[in-house]
Amino acid sequence: MKPTPKNTPSSAQPPAQGFLETEDFDELDAILDELRTRYDETPQWEFCEGFMAAVICSRRPMEANEYLPVLLAVPAEGEAPDPEGGSFAGDAQRERFLTLWNRRWNEVATALDAEVDSLEDDNCYHPEVMDIRGAVADMPAEERSAFKGEDLPAFAQVWALGFMFAVESWPDEWMAPRDKDAAKWLDGALQAVVAMTEDDSAAPEVSPLSEDGAPSTSIARLNAFGEAIWAVYDLRELWKTLGPKVETVRVEATPGRNDLCYCGSGKKYKKCHGAG
């Protein structure tokens, strides 16, 4: 189903101006590389990009203090670092990362709230993904040989893994709604993203990011990527339509006035806690 998103405010992040340029993504990569010196499980930006898209699409707004510890294993602001987890080098690095993060967040949220009819639309969400297999294929033979036998990720696979990591980290927020049509919509959209977490085992036919690059991706994979982008739009629209979950309020049954009091005194309720 192609969504018709509404142009409504969506971000739990503070407003930030300006599109990220190549050097901004390079700076994000450098910060993540530096974090990785203290915590080797710090993800690459492409994983963060997918994670971000899922958090933006989540059923309820989340603040950075909730999701950054999940993504980067860093402490929430004001908390002591975990010796076995990640950590920023200091307040300045954390602030710089969040400045760039929030700018990208607002770009993604704006794109997902725009009315677009084509993936070629400049206003459409375009994930920041890499074509690792294509980059290796374009290397000189002697450099390419260093990657022989390595299991390189398929196009947009890391992005999809980041998206699903966020989904799996907050399962209550991604539970199927009671409405059957909405539940079917949710399942279909998630399956489109899950399909991108799988390998592209077909023969490479095209270069997804360059017209004259070495073939690295099957056409089926490229089509599946397009379906995954529309799926993200579907998920954004679905949760915006349904709104945050409403918690069920459970009211304890009040004893009858002639029943024994719940406190265990042995008296009737009307003579004990029900008196007055």
Short mmCIF file of C-alpha atoms in Angstrom, two decimals:
data_model
loop_
_atom_site.label_atom_id
_atom_site.label_comp_id
_atom_site.label_asym_id
_atom_site.label_seq_id
_atom_site.Cartn_x
_atom_site.Cartn_y
_atom_site.Cartn_z
CA MET A 1 0.00 0.00 0.00
CA LYS A 2 1.47 3.38 -0.95
CA PRO A 3 1.06 5.85 1.92
CA THR A 4 -0.23 9.38 1.78
CA PRO A 5 1.65 10.82 4.75
CA LYS A 6 0.52 14.06 6.30
CA ASN A 7 2.82 17.01 6.86
CA THR A 8 2.64 17.02 10.65
CA PRO A 9 5.35 17.52 13.28
CA SER A 10 6.85 14.20 14.25
CA SER A 11 10.19 14.55 15.89
CA ALA A 12 11.01 14.15 19.54
CA GLN A 13 14.30 15.87 18.74
CA PRO A 14 15.03 19.62 18.97
CA PRO A 15 14.79 21.44 15.65
CA ALA A 16 17.99 21.62 13.61
CA GLN A 17 18.63 23.32 10.31
CA GLY A 18 20.56 22.26 7.24
CA PHE A 19 20.99 19.10 5.24
CA LEU A 20 23.97 16.91 6.05
CA GLU A 21 26.74 17.08 3.49
CA THR A 22 29.34 14.42 2.70
CA GLU A 23 31.77 15.92 5.19
CA ASP A 24 29.11 15.74 7.91
CA PHE A 25 28.64 12.01 7.36
CA ASP A 26 32.43 11.67 7.35
CA GLU A 27 32.49 13.38 10.73
CA LEU A 28 29.83 11.01 12.06
CA ASP A 29 31.91 8.08 10.81
CA ALA A 30 34.97 9.51 12.55
CA ILE A 31 33.09 9.85 15.86
CA LEU A 32 31.82 6.27 15.59
CA ASP A 33 35.35 5.08 14.78
CA GLU A 34 36.61 6.84 17.89
CA LEU A 35 33.85 5.30 20.02
CA ARG A 36 34.84 1.93 18.59
CA THR A 37 38.29 2.25 20.16
CA ARG A 38 36.59 1.90 23.56
CA TYR A 39 33.72 -0.36 22.56
CA ASP A 40 34.33 -2.57 19.54
CA GLU A 41 30.63 -3.31 19.00
CA THR A 42 29.89 0.31 18.10
CA PRO A 43 27.97 0.08 14.81
CA GLN A 44 28.73 1.69 11.47
CA TRP A 45 26.68 4.70 10.38
CA GLU A 46 24.56 2.67 7.96
CA PHE A 47 23.30 0.59 10.90
CA CYS A 48 22.61 3.82 12.82
CA GLU A 49 20.72 5.18 9.81
CA GLY A 50 18.37 2.20 9.79
CA PHE A 51 17.97 2.33 13.57
CA MET A 52 17.10 6.03 13.37
CA ALA A 53 14.41 5.43 10.74
CA ALA A 54 12.77 2.79 12.92
CA VAL A 55 12.81 5.01 16.02
CA ILE A 56 11.25 7.84 14.02
CA CYS A 57 8.56 5.40 12.83
CA SER A 58 7.97 4.02 16.31
CA ARG A 59 4.49 4.19 17.77
CA ARG A 60 5.53 6.63 20.50
CA PRO A 61 8.12 9.43 20.46
CA MET A 62 11.43 8.58 22.11
CA GLU A 63 14.14 10.85 23.47
CA ALA A 64 17.84 10.36 22.86
CA ASN A 65 18.40 9.41 26.49
CA GLU A 66 16.25 6.33 25.88
CA TYR A 67 17.54 5.10 22.54
CA LEU A 68 21.21 6.13 22.40
CA PRO A 69 22.19 3.72 25.23
CA VAL A 70 20.56 0.94 23.18
CA LEU A 71 22.24 1.90 19.91
CA LEU A 72 25.72 2.86 21.11
CA ALA A 73 25.85 1.29 24.60
CA VAL A 74 26.68 4.76 25.94
CA PRO A 75 25.29 5.94 29.28
CA ALA A 76 22.27 8.20 29.35
CA GLU A 77 23.14 11.83 29.93
CA GLY A 78 24.14 12.35 33.57
CA GLU A 79 24.75 8.65 34.23
CA ALA A 80 28.10 6.98 34.91
CA PRO A 81 29.53 4.91 32.02
CA ASP A 82 29.45 1.13 32.11
CA PRO A 83 33.04 -0.20 32.13
CA GLU A 84 31.96 -2.84 29.60
CA GLY A 85 29.96 -0.46 27.41
CA GLY A 86 30.62 2.45 25.12
CA SER A 87 31.26 6.07 25.97
CA PHE A 88 31.83 9.40 24.29
CA ALA A 89 35.24 10.97 24.73
CA GLY A 90 33.57 13.86 26.55
CA ASP A 91 30.65 16.26 26.61
CA ALA A 92 31.87 18.10 23.52
CA GLN A 93 31.95 14.92 21.42
CA ARG A 94 28.52 13.87 22.65
CA GLU A 95 27.11 17.30 21.85
CA ARG A 96 28.64 17.30 18.37
CA PHE A 97 27.32 13.82 17.63
CA LEU A 98 23.82 14.81 18.75
CA THR A 99 23.95 18.01 16.67
CA LEU A 100 24.67 16.01 13.53
CA TRP A 101 22.28 13.23 14.58
CA ASN A 102 19.43 15.69 15.12
CA ARG A 103 20.01 17.32 11.74
CA ARG A 104 19.80 13.95 10.03
CA TRP A 105 16.80 13.00 12.20
CA ASN A 106 14.90 16.05 11.02
CA GLU A 107 15.83 15.34 7.40
CA VAL A 108 14.49 11.80 7.67
CA ALA A 109 11.34 12.80 9.57
CA THR A 110 10.60 15.56 7.04
CA ALA A 111 11.06 13.14 4.14
CA LEU A 112 8.80 10.52 5.73
CA ASP A 113 6.10 13.13 6.31
CA ALA A 114 6.25 14.45 2.75
CA GLU A 115 3.74 13.43 0.09
CA VAL A 116 5.82 11.68 -2.54
CA ASP A 117 4.78 9.47 -5.44
CA SER A 118 8.18 8.33 -6.64
CA LEU A 119 11.44 7.18 -5.13
CA GLU A 120 13.10 9.59 -7.56
CA ASP A 121 11.42 12.55 -5.85
CA ASP A 122 14.01 14.81 -4.23
CA ASN A 123 11.74 14.98 -1.16
CA CYS A 124 11.66 11.20 -0.79
CA TYR A 125 13.54 9.43 2.01
CA HIS A 126 16.89 8.30 0.68
CA PRO A 127 18.75 6.20 3.27
CA GLU A 128 22.46 6.85 3.60
CA VAL A 129 23.69 3.38 2.59
CA MET A 130 26.91 1.99 1.16
CA ASP A 131 27.59 -0.45 -1.63
CA ILE A 132 30.49 -2.35 -0.06
CA ARG A 133 30.51 -5.06 -2.72
CA GLY A 134 30.60 -2.45 -5.45
CA ALA A 135 33.39 -0.52 -3.75
CA VAL A 136 35.49 -3.67 -3.54
CA ALA A 137 34.67 -4.66 -7.12
CA ASP A 138 35.94 -1.25 -8.30
CA MET A 139 39.29 -1.67 -6.54
CA PRO A 140 42.47 -2.58 -8.40
CA ALA A 141 43.04 -6.34 -8.54
CA GLU A 142 45.81 -6.32 -5.93
CA GLU A 143 43.65 -4.42 -3.41
CA ARG A 144 40.58 -6.49 -4.22
CA SER A 145 42.45 -9.70 -3.43
CA ALA A 146 42.66 -8.65 0.23
CA PHE A 147 38.88 -9.09 0.47
CA LYS A 148 38.79 -12.50 -1.15
CA GLY A 149 36.70 -14.90 0.93
CA GLU A 150 35.28 -12.15 3.14
CA ASP A 151 31.53 -12.10 3.74
CA LEU A 152 30.71 -8.60 2.54
CA PRO A 153 27.22 -7.25 3.32
CA ALA A 154 24.71 -6.96 0.52
CA PHE A 155 23.41 -3.59 -0.60
CA ALA A 156 21.36 -1.94 2.22
CA GLN A 157 21.61 -5.07 4.37
CA VAL A 158 23.26 -3.21 7.26
CA TRP A 159 20.61 -0.47 7.08
CA ALA A 160 17.84 -3.08 7.35
CA LEU A 161 19.61 -4.81 10.25
CA GLY A 162 19.76 -1.50 12.10
CA PHE A 163 16.05 -0.91 11.46
CA MET A 164 15.06 -4.33 12.77
CA PHE A 165 17.39 -4.00 15.77
CA ALA A 166 15.32 -1.01 16.89
CA VAL A 167 12.07 -2.91 16.27
CA GLU A 168 13.30 -5.86 18.32
CA SER A 169 14.58 -3.59 21.10
CA TRP A 170 11.06 -2.23 21.79
CA PRO A 171 8.75 -5.16 20.99
CA ASP A 172 5.79 -3.67 22.88
CA GLU A 173 5.81 -0.65 20.60
CA TRP A 174 5.69 -2.86 17.51
CA MET A 175 3.01 -5.33 18.63
CA ALA A 176 0.34 -5.99 16.05
CA PRO A 177 -2.74 -3.78 16.57
CA ARG A 178 -6.10 -5.40 17.17
CA ASP A 179 -7.50 -4.10 13.91
CA LYS A 180 -6.95 -6.90 11.37
CA ASP A 181 -6.31 -4.60 8.42
CA ALA A 182 -3.79 -2.56 10.41
CA ALA A 183 -2.10 -5.74 11.65
CA LYS A 184 -1.80 -6.99 8.07
CA TRP A 185 -0.40 -3.62 6.99
CA LEU A 186 2.19 -3.76 9.78
CA ASP A 187 3.23 -7.32 8.99
CA GLY A 188 3.60 -6.67 5.27
CA ALA A 189 5.71 -3.57 5.84
CA LEU A 190 8.00 -5.26 8.35
CA GLN A 191 8.44 -8.26 6.07
CA ALA A 192 9.62 -5.92 3.31
CA VAL A 193 12.36 -4.61 5.62
CA VAL A 194 13.21 -8.08 6.94
CA ALA A 195 13.74 -9.22 3.33
CA MET A 196 16.58 -6.69 3.10
CA THR A 197 18.34 -8.22 6.10
CA GLU A 198 18.95 -11.32 3.98
CA ASP A 199 21.85 -11.81 1.59
CA ASP A 200 21.64 -10.98 -2.11
CA SER A 201 22.67 -14.34 -3.52
CA ALA A 202 21.62 -13.62 -7.11
CA ALA A 203 24.13 -12.69 -9.80
CA PRO A 204 25.14 -9.01 -9.69
CA GLU A 205 23.55 -7.07 -12.54
CA VAL A 206 23.72 -3.36 -11.67
CA SER A 207 25.58 -0.82 -9.59
CA PRO A 208 22.95 0.72 -7.27
CA LEU A 209 24.81 3.96 -6.52
CA SER A 210 26.77 4.61 -9.70
CA GLU A 211 25.83 4.46 -13.37
CA ASP A 212 29.30 3.34 -14.40
CA GLY A 213 30.23 1.29 -11.33
CA ALA A 214 30.95 -2.42 -11.34
CA PRO A 215 27.79 -4.59 -11.10
CA SER A 216 27.32 -5.55 -7.45
CA THR A 217 23.60 -5.97 -6.89
CA SER A 218 20.81 -7.96 -8.49
CA ILE A 219 17.87 -6.13 -10.00
CA ALA A 220 15.60 -8.10 -7.67
CA ARG A 221 17.55 -6.68 -4.71
CA LEU A 222 17.23 -3.16 -6.03
CA ASN A 223 13.47 -3.62 -6.43
CA ALA A 224 13.25 -5.05 -2.92
CA PHE A 225 15.06 -1.98 -1.62
CA GLY A 226 12.41 0.21 -3.21
CA GLU A 227 9.69 -1.86 -1.54
CA ALA A 228 11.48 -1.46 1.79
CA ILE A 229 11.51 2.33 1.42
CA TRP A 230 7.76 2.37 0.75
CA ALA A 231 7.37 0.03 3.73
CA VAL A 232 9.03 2.62 5.97
CA TYR A 233 6.50 5.18 4.73
CA ASP A 234 3.72 2.69 5.51
CA LEU A 235 5.03 2.16 9.04
CA ARG A 236 5.30 5.89 9.63
CA GLU A 237 1.74 6.45 8.49
CA LEU A 238 0.36 3.44 10.37
CA TRP A 239 1.59 4.49 13.80
CA LYS A 240 0.73 8.14 13.18
CA THR A 241 -2.80 7.03 12.38
CA LEU A 242 -3.18 4.73 15.39
CA GLY A 243 -1.30 6.90 17.88
CA PRO A 244 0.50 5.73 21.03
CA LYS A 245 -0.78 2.68 22.83
CA VAL A 246 -3.33 3.33 25.54
CA GLU A 247 -2.47 1.43 28.69
CA THR A 248 -5.29 -0.58 30.20
CA VAL A 249 -6.20 0.72 33.64
CA ARG A 250 -6.98 -2.14 35.98
CA VAL A 251 -9.27 -1.26 38.90
CA GLU A 252 -9.22 -3.58 41.87
CA ALA A 253 -12.64 -4.93 42.80
CA THR A 254 -14.05 -3.33 45.95
CA PRO A 255 -15.35 -5.88 48.52
CA GLY A 256 -19.06 -5.89 49.28
CA ARG A 257 -19.94 -4.12 52.51
CA ASN A 258 -20.79 -7.42 54.20
CA ASP A 259 -17.70 -9.25 52.86
CA LEU A 260 -14.65 -9.80 55.03
CA CYS A 261 -12.23 -6.87 54.81
CA TYR A 262 -9.24 -7.34 52.55
CA CYS A 263 -6.83 -6.35 55.34
CA GLY A 264 -7.26 -9.68 57.14
CA SER A 265 -8.74 -8.24 60.33
CA GLY A 266 -11.63 -10.71 60.28
CA LYS A 267 -14.16 -7.87 60.40
CA LYS A 268 -16.71 -7.09 57.76
CA TYR A 269 -15.55 -4.51 55.23
CA LYS A 270 -18.25 -2.02 56.36
CA LYS A 271 -16.94 -2.23 59.94
CA CYS A 272 -13.28 -1.92 58.93
CA HIS A 273 -11.71 -0.14 55.92
CA GLY A 274 -15.13 0.51 54.44
CA ALA A 275 -16.30 2.37 57.54
CA GLY A 276 -17.17 6.01 57.11
#
